[in-house]
Each structure stands twice: as C-alpha cells, then as structure tokens.
JSON list of C-alpha atoms in Angstrom, two decimals:
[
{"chain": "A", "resi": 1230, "resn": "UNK", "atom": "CA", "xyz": [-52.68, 7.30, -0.75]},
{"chain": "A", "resi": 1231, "resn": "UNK", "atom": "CA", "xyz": [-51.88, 9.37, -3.48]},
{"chain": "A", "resi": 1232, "resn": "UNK", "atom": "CA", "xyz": [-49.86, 8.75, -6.70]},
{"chain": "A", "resi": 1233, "resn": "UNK", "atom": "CA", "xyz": [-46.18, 10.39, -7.15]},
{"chain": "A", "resi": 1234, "resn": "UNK", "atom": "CA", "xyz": [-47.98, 12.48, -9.56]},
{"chain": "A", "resi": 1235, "resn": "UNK", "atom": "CA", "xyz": [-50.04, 14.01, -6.59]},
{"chain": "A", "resi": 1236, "resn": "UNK", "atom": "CA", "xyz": [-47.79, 14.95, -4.88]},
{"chain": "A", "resi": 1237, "resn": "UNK", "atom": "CA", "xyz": [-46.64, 18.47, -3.97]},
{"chain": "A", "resi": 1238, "resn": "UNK", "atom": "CA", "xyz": [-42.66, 18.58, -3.73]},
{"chain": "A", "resi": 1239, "resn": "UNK", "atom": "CA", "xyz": [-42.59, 21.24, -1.75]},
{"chain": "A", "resi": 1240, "resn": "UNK", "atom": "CA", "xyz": [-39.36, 22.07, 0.34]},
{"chain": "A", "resi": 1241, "resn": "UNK", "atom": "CA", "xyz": [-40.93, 23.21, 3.70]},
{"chain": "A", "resi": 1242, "resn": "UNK", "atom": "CA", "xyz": [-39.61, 24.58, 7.36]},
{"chain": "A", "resi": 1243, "resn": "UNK", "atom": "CA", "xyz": [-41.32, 23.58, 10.08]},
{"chain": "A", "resi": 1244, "resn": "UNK", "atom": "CA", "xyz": [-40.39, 25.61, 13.34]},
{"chain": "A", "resi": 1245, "resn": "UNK", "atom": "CA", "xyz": [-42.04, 26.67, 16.81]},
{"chain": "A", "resi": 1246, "resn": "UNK", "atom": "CA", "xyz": [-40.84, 28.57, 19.53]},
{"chain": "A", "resi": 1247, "resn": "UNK", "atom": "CA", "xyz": [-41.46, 26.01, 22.38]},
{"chain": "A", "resi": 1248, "resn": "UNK", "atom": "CA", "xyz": [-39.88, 26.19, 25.67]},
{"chain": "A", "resi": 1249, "resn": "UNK", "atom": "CA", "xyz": [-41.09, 23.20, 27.16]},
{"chain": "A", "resi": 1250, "resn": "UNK", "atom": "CA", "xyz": [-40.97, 21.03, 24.14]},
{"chain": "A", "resi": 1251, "resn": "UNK", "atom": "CA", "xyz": [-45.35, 20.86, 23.35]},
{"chain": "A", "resi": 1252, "resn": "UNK", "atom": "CA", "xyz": [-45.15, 23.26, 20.99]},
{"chain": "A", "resi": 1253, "resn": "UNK", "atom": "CA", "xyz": [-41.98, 21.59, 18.94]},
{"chain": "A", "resi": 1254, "resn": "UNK", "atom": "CA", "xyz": [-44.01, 18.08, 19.31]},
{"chain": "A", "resi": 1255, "resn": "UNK", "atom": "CA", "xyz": [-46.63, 20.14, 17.08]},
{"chain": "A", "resi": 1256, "resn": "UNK", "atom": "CA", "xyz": [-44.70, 21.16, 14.66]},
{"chain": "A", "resi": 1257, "resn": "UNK", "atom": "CA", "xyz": [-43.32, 17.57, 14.25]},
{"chain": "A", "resi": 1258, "resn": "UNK", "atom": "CA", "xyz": [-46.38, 16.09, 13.62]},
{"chain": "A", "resi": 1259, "resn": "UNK", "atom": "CA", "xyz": [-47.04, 18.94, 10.91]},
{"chain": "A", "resi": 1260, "resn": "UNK", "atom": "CA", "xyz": [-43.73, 18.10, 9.50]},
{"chain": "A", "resi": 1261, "resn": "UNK", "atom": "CA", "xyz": [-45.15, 14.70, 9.59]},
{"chain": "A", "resi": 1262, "resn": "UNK", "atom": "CA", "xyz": [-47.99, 15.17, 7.58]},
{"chain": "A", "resi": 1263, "resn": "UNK", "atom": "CA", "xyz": [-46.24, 17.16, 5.16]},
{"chain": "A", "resi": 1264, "resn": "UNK", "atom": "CA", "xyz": [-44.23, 14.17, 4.78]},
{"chain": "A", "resi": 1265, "resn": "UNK", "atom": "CA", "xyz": [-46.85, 12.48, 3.70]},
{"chain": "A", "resi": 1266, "resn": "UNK", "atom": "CA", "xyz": [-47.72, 14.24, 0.81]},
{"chain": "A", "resi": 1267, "resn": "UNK", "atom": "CA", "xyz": [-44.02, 14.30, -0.90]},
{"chain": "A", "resi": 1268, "resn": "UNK", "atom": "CA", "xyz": [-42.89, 17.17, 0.72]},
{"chain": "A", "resi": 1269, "resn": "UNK", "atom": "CA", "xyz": [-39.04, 17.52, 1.96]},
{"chain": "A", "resi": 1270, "resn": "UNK", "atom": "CA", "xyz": [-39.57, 19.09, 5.40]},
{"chain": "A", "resi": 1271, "resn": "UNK", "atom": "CA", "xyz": [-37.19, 20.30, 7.61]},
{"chain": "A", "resi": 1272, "resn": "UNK", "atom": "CA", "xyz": [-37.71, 20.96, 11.55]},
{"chain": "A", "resi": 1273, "resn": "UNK", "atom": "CA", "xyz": [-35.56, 23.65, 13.39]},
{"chain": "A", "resi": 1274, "resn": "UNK", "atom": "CA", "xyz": [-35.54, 25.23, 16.49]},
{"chain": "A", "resi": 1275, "resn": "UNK", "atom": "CA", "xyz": [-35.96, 29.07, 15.38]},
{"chain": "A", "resi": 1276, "resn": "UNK", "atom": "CA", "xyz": [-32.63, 30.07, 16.94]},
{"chain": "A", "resi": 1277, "resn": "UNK", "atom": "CA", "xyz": [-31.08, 27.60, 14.38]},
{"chain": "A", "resi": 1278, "resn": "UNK", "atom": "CA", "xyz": [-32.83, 29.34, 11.21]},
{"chain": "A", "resi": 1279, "resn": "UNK", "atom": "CA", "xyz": [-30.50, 31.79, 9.69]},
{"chain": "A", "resi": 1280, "resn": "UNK", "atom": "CA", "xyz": [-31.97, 31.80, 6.26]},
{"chain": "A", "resi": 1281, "resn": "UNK", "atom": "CA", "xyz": [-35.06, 30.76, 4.29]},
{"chain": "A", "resi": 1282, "resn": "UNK", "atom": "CA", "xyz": [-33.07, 30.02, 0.96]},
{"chain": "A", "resi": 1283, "resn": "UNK", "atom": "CA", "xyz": [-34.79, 27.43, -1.24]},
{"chain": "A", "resi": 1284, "resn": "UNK", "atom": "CA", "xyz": [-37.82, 27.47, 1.31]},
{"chain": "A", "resi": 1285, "resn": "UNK", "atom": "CA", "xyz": [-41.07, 27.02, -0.58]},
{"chain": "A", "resi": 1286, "resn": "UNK", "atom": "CA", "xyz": [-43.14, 27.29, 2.24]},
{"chain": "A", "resi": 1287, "resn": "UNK", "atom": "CA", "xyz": [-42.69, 27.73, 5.82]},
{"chain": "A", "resi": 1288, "resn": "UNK", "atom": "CA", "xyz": [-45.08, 26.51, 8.72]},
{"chain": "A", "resi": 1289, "resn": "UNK", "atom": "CA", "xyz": [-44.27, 28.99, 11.43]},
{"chain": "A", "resi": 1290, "resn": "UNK", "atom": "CA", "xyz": [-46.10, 28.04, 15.44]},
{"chain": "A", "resi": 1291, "resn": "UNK", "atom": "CA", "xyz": [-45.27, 29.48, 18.72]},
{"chain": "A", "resi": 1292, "resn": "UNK", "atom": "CA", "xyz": [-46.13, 28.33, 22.81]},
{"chain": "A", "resi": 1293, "resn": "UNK", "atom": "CA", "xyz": [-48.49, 31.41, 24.14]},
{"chain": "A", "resi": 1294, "resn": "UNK", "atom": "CA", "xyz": [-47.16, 32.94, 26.94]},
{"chain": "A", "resi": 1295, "resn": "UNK", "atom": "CA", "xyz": [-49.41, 36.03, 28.76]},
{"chain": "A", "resi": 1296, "resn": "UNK", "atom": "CA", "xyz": [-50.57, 36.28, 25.17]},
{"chain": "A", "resi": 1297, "resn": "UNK", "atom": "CA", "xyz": [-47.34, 36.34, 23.21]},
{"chain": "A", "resi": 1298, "resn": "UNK", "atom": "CA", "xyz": [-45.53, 34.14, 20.82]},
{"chain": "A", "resi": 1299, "resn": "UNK", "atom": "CA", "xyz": [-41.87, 33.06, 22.71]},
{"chain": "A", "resi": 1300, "resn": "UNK", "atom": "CA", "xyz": [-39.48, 35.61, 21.29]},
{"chain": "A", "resi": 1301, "resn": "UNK", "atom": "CA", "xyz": [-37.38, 33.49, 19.07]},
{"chain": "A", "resi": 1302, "resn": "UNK", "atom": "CA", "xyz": [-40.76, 32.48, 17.17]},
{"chain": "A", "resi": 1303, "resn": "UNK", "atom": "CA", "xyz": [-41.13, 36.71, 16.40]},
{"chain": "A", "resi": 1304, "resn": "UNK", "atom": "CA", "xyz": [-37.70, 36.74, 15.23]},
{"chain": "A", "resi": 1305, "resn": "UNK", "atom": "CA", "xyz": [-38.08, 33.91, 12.69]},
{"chain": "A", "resi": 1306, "resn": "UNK", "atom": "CA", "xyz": [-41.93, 35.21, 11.46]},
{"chain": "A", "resi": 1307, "resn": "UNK", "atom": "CA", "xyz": [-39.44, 39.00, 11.12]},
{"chain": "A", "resi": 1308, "resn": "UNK", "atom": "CA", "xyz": [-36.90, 36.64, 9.06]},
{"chain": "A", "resi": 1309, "resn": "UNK", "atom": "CA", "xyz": [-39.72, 35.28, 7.09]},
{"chain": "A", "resi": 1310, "resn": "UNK", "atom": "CA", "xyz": [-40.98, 38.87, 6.13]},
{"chain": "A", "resi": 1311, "resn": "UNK", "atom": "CA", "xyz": [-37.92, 40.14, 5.27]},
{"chain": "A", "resi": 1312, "resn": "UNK", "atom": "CA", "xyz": [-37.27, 37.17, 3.08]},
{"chain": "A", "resi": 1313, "resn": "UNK", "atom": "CA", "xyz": [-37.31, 37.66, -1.30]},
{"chain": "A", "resi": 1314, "resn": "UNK", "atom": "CA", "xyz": [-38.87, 36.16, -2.36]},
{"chain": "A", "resi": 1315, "resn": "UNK", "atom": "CA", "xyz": [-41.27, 35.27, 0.34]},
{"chain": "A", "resi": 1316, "resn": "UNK", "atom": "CA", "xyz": [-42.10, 31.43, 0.69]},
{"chain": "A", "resi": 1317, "resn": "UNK", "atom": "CA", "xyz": [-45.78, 30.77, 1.83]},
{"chain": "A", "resi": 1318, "resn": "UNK", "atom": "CA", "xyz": [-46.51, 30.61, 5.09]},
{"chain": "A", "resi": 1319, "resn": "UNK", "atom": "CA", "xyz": [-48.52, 29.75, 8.14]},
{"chain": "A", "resi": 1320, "resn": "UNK", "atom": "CA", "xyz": [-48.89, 29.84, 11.34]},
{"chain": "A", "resi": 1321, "resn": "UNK", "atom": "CA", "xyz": [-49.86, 28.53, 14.69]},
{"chain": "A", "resi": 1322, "resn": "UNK", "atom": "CA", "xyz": [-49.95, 28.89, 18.05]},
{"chain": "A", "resi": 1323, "resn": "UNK", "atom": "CA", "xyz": [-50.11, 26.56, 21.15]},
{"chain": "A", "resi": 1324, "resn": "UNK", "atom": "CA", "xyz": [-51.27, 28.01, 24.16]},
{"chain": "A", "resi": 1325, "resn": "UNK", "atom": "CA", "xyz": [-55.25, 27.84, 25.61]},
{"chain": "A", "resi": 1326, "resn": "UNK", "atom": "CA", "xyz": [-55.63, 25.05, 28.27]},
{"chain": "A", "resi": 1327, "resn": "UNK", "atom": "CA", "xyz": [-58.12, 23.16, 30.09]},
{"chain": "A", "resi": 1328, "resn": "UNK", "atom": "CA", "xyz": [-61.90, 22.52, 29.35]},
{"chain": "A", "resi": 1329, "resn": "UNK", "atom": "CA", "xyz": [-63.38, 25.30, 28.54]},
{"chain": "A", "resi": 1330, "resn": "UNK", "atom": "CA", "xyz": [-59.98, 26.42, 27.49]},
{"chain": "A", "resi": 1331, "resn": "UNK", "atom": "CA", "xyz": [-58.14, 28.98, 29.29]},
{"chain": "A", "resi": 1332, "resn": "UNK", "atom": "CA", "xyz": [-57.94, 31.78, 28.47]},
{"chain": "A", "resi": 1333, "resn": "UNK", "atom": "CA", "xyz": [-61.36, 31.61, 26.77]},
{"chain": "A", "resi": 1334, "resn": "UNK", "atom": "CA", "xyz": [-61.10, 35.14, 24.69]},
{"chain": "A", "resi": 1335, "resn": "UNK", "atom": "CA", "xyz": [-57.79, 36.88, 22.95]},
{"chain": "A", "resi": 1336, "resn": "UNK", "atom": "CA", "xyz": [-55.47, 33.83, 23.27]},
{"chain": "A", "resi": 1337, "resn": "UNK", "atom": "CA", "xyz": [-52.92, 35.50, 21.31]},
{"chain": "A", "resi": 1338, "resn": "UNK", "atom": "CA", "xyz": [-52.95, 38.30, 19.20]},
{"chain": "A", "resi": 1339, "resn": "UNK", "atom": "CA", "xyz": [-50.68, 37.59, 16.06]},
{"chain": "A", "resi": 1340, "resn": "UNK", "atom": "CA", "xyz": [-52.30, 39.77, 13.71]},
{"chain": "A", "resi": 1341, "resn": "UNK", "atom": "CA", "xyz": [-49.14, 42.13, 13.54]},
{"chain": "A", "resi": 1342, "resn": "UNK", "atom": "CA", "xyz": [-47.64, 38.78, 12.33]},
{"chain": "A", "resi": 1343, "resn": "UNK", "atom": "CA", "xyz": [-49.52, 37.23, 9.77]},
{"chain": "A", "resi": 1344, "resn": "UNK", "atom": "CA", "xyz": [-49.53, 41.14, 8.27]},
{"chain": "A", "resi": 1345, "resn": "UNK", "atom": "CA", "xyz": [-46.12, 41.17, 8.23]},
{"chain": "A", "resi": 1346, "resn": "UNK", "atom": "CA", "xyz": [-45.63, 37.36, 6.71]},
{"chain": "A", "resi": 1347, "resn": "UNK", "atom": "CA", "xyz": [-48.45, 37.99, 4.98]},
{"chain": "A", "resi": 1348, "resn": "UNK", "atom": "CA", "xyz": [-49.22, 34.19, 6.22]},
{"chain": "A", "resi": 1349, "resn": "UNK", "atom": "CA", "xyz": [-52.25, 32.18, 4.56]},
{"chain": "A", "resi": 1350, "resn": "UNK", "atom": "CA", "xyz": [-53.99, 31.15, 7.81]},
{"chain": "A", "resi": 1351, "resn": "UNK", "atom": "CA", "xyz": [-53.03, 31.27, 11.39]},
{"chain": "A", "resi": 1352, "resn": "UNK", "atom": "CA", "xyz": [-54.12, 28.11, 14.03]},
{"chain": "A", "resi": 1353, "resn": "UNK", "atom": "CA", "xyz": [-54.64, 28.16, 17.44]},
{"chain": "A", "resi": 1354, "resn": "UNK", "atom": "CA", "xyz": [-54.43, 24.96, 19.36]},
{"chain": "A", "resi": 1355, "resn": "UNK", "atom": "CA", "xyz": [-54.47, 23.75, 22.77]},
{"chain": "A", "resi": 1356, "resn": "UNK", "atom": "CA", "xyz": [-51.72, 23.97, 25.06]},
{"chain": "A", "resi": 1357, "resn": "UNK", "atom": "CA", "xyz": [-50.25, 21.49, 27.46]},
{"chain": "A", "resi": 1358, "resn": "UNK", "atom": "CA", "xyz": [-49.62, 21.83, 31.00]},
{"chain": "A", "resi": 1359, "resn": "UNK", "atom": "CA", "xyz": [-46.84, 19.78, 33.23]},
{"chain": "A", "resi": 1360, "resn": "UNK", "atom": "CA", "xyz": [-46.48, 21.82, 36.15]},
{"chain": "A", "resi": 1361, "resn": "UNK", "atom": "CA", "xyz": [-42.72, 20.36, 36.68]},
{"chain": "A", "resi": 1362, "resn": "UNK", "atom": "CA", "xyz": [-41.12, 21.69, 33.85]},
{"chain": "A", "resi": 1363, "resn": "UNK", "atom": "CA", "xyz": [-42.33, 25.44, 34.66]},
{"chain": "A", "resi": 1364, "resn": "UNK", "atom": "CA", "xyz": [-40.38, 28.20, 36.14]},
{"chain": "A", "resi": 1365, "resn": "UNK", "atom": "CA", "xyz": [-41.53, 30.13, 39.51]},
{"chain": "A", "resi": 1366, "resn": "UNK", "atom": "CA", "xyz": [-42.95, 32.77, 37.07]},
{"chain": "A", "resi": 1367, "resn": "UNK", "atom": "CA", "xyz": [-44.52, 30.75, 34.36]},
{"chain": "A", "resi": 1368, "resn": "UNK", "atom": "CA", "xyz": [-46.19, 28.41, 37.64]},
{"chain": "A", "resi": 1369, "resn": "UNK", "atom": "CA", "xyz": [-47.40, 32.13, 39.34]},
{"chain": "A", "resi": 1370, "resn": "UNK", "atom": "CA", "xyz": [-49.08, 33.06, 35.66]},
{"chain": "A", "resi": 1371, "resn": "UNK", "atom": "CA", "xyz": [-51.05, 29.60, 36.03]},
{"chain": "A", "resi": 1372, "resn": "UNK", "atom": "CA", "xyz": [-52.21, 30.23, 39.34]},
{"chain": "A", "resi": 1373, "resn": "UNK", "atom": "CA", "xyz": [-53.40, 33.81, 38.12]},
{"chain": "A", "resi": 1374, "resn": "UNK", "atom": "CA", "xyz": [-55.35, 32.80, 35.72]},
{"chain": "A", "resi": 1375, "resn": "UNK", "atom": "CA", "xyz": [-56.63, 29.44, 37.25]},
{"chain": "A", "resi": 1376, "resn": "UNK", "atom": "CA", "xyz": [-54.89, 27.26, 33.76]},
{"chain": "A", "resi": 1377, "resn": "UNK", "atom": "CA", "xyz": [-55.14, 23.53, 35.00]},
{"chain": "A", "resi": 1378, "resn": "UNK", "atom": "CA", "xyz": [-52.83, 21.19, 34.59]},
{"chain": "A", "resi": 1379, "resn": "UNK", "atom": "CA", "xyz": [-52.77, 18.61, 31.62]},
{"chain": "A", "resi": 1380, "resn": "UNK", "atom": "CA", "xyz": [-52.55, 17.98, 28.04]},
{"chain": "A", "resi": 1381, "resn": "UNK", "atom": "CA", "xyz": [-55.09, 20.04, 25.81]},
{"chain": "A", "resi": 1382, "resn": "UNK", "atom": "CA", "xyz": [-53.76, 19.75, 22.33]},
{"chain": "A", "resi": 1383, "resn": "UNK", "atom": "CA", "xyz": [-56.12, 17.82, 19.71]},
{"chain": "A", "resi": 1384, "resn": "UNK", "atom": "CA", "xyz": [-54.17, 15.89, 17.16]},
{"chain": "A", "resi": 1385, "resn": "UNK", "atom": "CA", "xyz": [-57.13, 15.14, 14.99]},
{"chain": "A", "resi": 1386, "resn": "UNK", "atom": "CA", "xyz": [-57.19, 18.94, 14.30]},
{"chain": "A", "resi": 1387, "resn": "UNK", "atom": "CA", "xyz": [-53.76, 19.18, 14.24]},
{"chain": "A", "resi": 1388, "resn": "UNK", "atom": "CA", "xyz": [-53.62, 16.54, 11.42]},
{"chain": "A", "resi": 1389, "resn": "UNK", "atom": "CA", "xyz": [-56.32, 17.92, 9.70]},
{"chain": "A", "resi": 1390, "resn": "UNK", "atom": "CA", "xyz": [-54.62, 21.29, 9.65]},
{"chain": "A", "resi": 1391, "resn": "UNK", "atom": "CA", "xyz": [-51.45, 19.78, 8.01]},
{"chain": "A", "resi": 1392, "resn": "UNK", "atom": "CA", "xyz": [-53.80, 17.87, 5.67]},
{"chain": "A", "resi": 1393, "resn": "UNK", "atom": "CA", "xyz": [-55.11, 21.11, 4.67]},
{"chain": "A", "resi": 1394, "resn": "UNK", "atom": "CA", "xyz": [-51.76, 22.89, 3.72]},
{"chain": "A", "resi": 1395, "resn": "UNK", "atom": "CA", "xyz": [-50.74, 20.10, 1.88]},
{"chain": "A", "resi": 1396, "resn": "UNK", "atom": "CA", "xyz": [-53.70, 19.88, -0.32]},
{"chain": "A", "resi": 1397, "resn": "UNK", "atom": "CA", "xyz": [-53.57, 23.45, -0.39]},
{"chain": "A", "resi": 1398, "resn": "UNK", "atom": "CA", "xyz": [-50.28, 23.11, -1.71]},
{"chain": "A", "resi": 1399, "resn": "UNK", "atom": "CA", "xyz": [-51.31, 20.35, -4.57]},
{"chain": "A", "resi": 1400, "resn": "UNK", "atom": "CA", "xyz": [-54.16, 22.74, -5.68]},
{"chain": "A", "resi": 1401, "resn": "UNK", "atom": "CA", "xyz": [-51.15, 25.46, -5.93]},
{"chain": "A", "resi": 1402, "resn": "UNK", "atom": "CA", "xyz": [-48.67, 23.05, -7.89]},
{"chain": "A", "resi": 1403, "resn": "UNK", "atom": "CA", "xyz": [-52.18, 22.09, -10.39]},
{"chain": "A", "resi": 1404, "resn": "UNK", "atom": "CA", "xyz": [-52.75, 25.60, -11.44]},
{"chain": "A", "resi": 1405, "resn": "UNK", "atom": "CA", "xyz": [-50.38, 27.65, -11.47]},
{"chain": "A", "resi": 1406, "resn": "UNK", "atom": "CA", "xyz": [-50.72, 31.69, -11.76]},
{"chain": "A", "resi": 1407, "resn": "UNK", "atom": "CA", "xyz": [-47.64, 32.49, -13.23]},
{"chain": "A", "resi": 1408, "resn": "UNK", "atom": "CA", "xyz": [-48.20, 31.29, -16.78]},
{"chain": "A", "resi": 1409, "resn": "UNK", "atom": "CA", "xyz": [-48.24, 33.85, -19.48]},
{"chain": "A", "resi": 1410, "resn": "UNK", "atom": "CA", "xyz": [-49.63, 33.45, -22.67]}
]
C-alpha cells in the first residue's frame, strides 16, 4: 500500500461510450484503481460531460462497433482536444470477442483519436457478448462475422492497465518539467 506521500492526487474522468453497459463496467474498475492510488475520480456517461474544467487527466474507452468507437465516446475524445489546457489522457476500447478474438486484425482504428487528444497510450480489450441485450442489427453484425457469445474481457489486464496510469501519474507528480531555474 502506499504512503499518503505516494500518492498522486490527481482529479480524473473516467468515461466510455457503452451501449450495453461492458464497456462502462470497464471504466469503473479503472476508476477503481485510480482510487486506489489517491486519485478523486469521477465516472460519467459521455453525454453527461459538458466540460473538462479542473480535469487533470481523463481516461477516455469506447464499445467497438463494425470498427468504431459509439458516437458519444468521439464527441467527448473532440471535447477533450478542444480542451486548454489539455488534461492527460488515455484511451481504450472494448470490442474483440471470443478465443482467438474476433475480429483478429484492425479491431478499431482510433489513431485519428489519440492524434487529436494527443492521448499517452490507447488499450484494446476484450469485448463481451449477451446476445439478449442486442438489437436486430447489432445480432446480424455477429452472425456476419461469426463473434460468439460470452464474456472476453480480462480484468487482470485491465487492472494492470489502471496500475500503470497511476504510477505513471506518481512518476509525473515526482519530477516535474515545469520548474525553472
């Protein structure tokens, strides 16, 4: 466990596009993590994100559909490069299921994205799958491209992810850049 001194501080936004509610369950264990460390995290739904103001850091995911973030996860990553000054950020995305995964190349391209946000690292992680919470079109997309059923995601990596912002942002808060002599 670490020492008050250790930890970060940080004031951090968790948020995924999820339409199904894997995706958000991501993004709350994140926020979890991030807890861990001293951080004060929020979690929001990106339609309920109308400013990054006193944001440090933002942890940015979005559910893969036909190899797109959901559309209210693009609108909060064009919110987030917009923003001044720009709080660090990352991102994920929650999408490739089954084992192999499916898809098995070009998940998700998000490289428009992490330009944009100019975001320190960008996560894929396995999807989840329950058949009776899709839509006639999402259930045809499955069948297309033969995506089983079930629950994919890995919370070890997941965790170990988060664990890796947060000491990211320690080593951040230990040396600072912006002192001048």
């Amino acid at each position: 466990m670490l020492s008050t001194t250790d930890r970060t501080g940080s004031r951090i936004l968790v948020s995924a596009g999820s339409r199904h509610g894997a995706t958000l369950e991501i993004a709350e264990q994140i926020a979890a993590v991030l807890r861990e460390w001293g951080n004060e995290v929020d979690v929001a739904d990106p339609d309920q994100v109308t400013s990054l103001d006193g944001y440090d850091v933002v942890v940015l995911g979005s559910a893969v559909y036909a190899g797109h973030w959901v559309e209210n996860a693009r609108r909060l990553a064009d919110l987030v490069a917009e923003s001044k000054p720009r709080p660090e950020t990352w991102l994920f995305s929650s999408g490739p299921v089954g084992d192999p995964p499916v898809p098995t190349e070009h998940a998700v391209d998000v490289s428009d994205i992490l330009h944009a946000t100019e975001a320190r690292d960008h996560r894929l992680f396995g999807g989840k799958i329950d058949k009776s919470k899709l839509s006639f079109g999402e259930k045809a997309i499955l069948i297309a491209v033969r995506a089983p059923e079930g629950d994919y995601r890995d919370w070890d990596e997941i965790t170990a992810w988060s664990k890796d912002i947060a000491e990211r942002l320690v080593g951040a808060m230990s040396h600072p850049t912006s002192l001048v002599p």
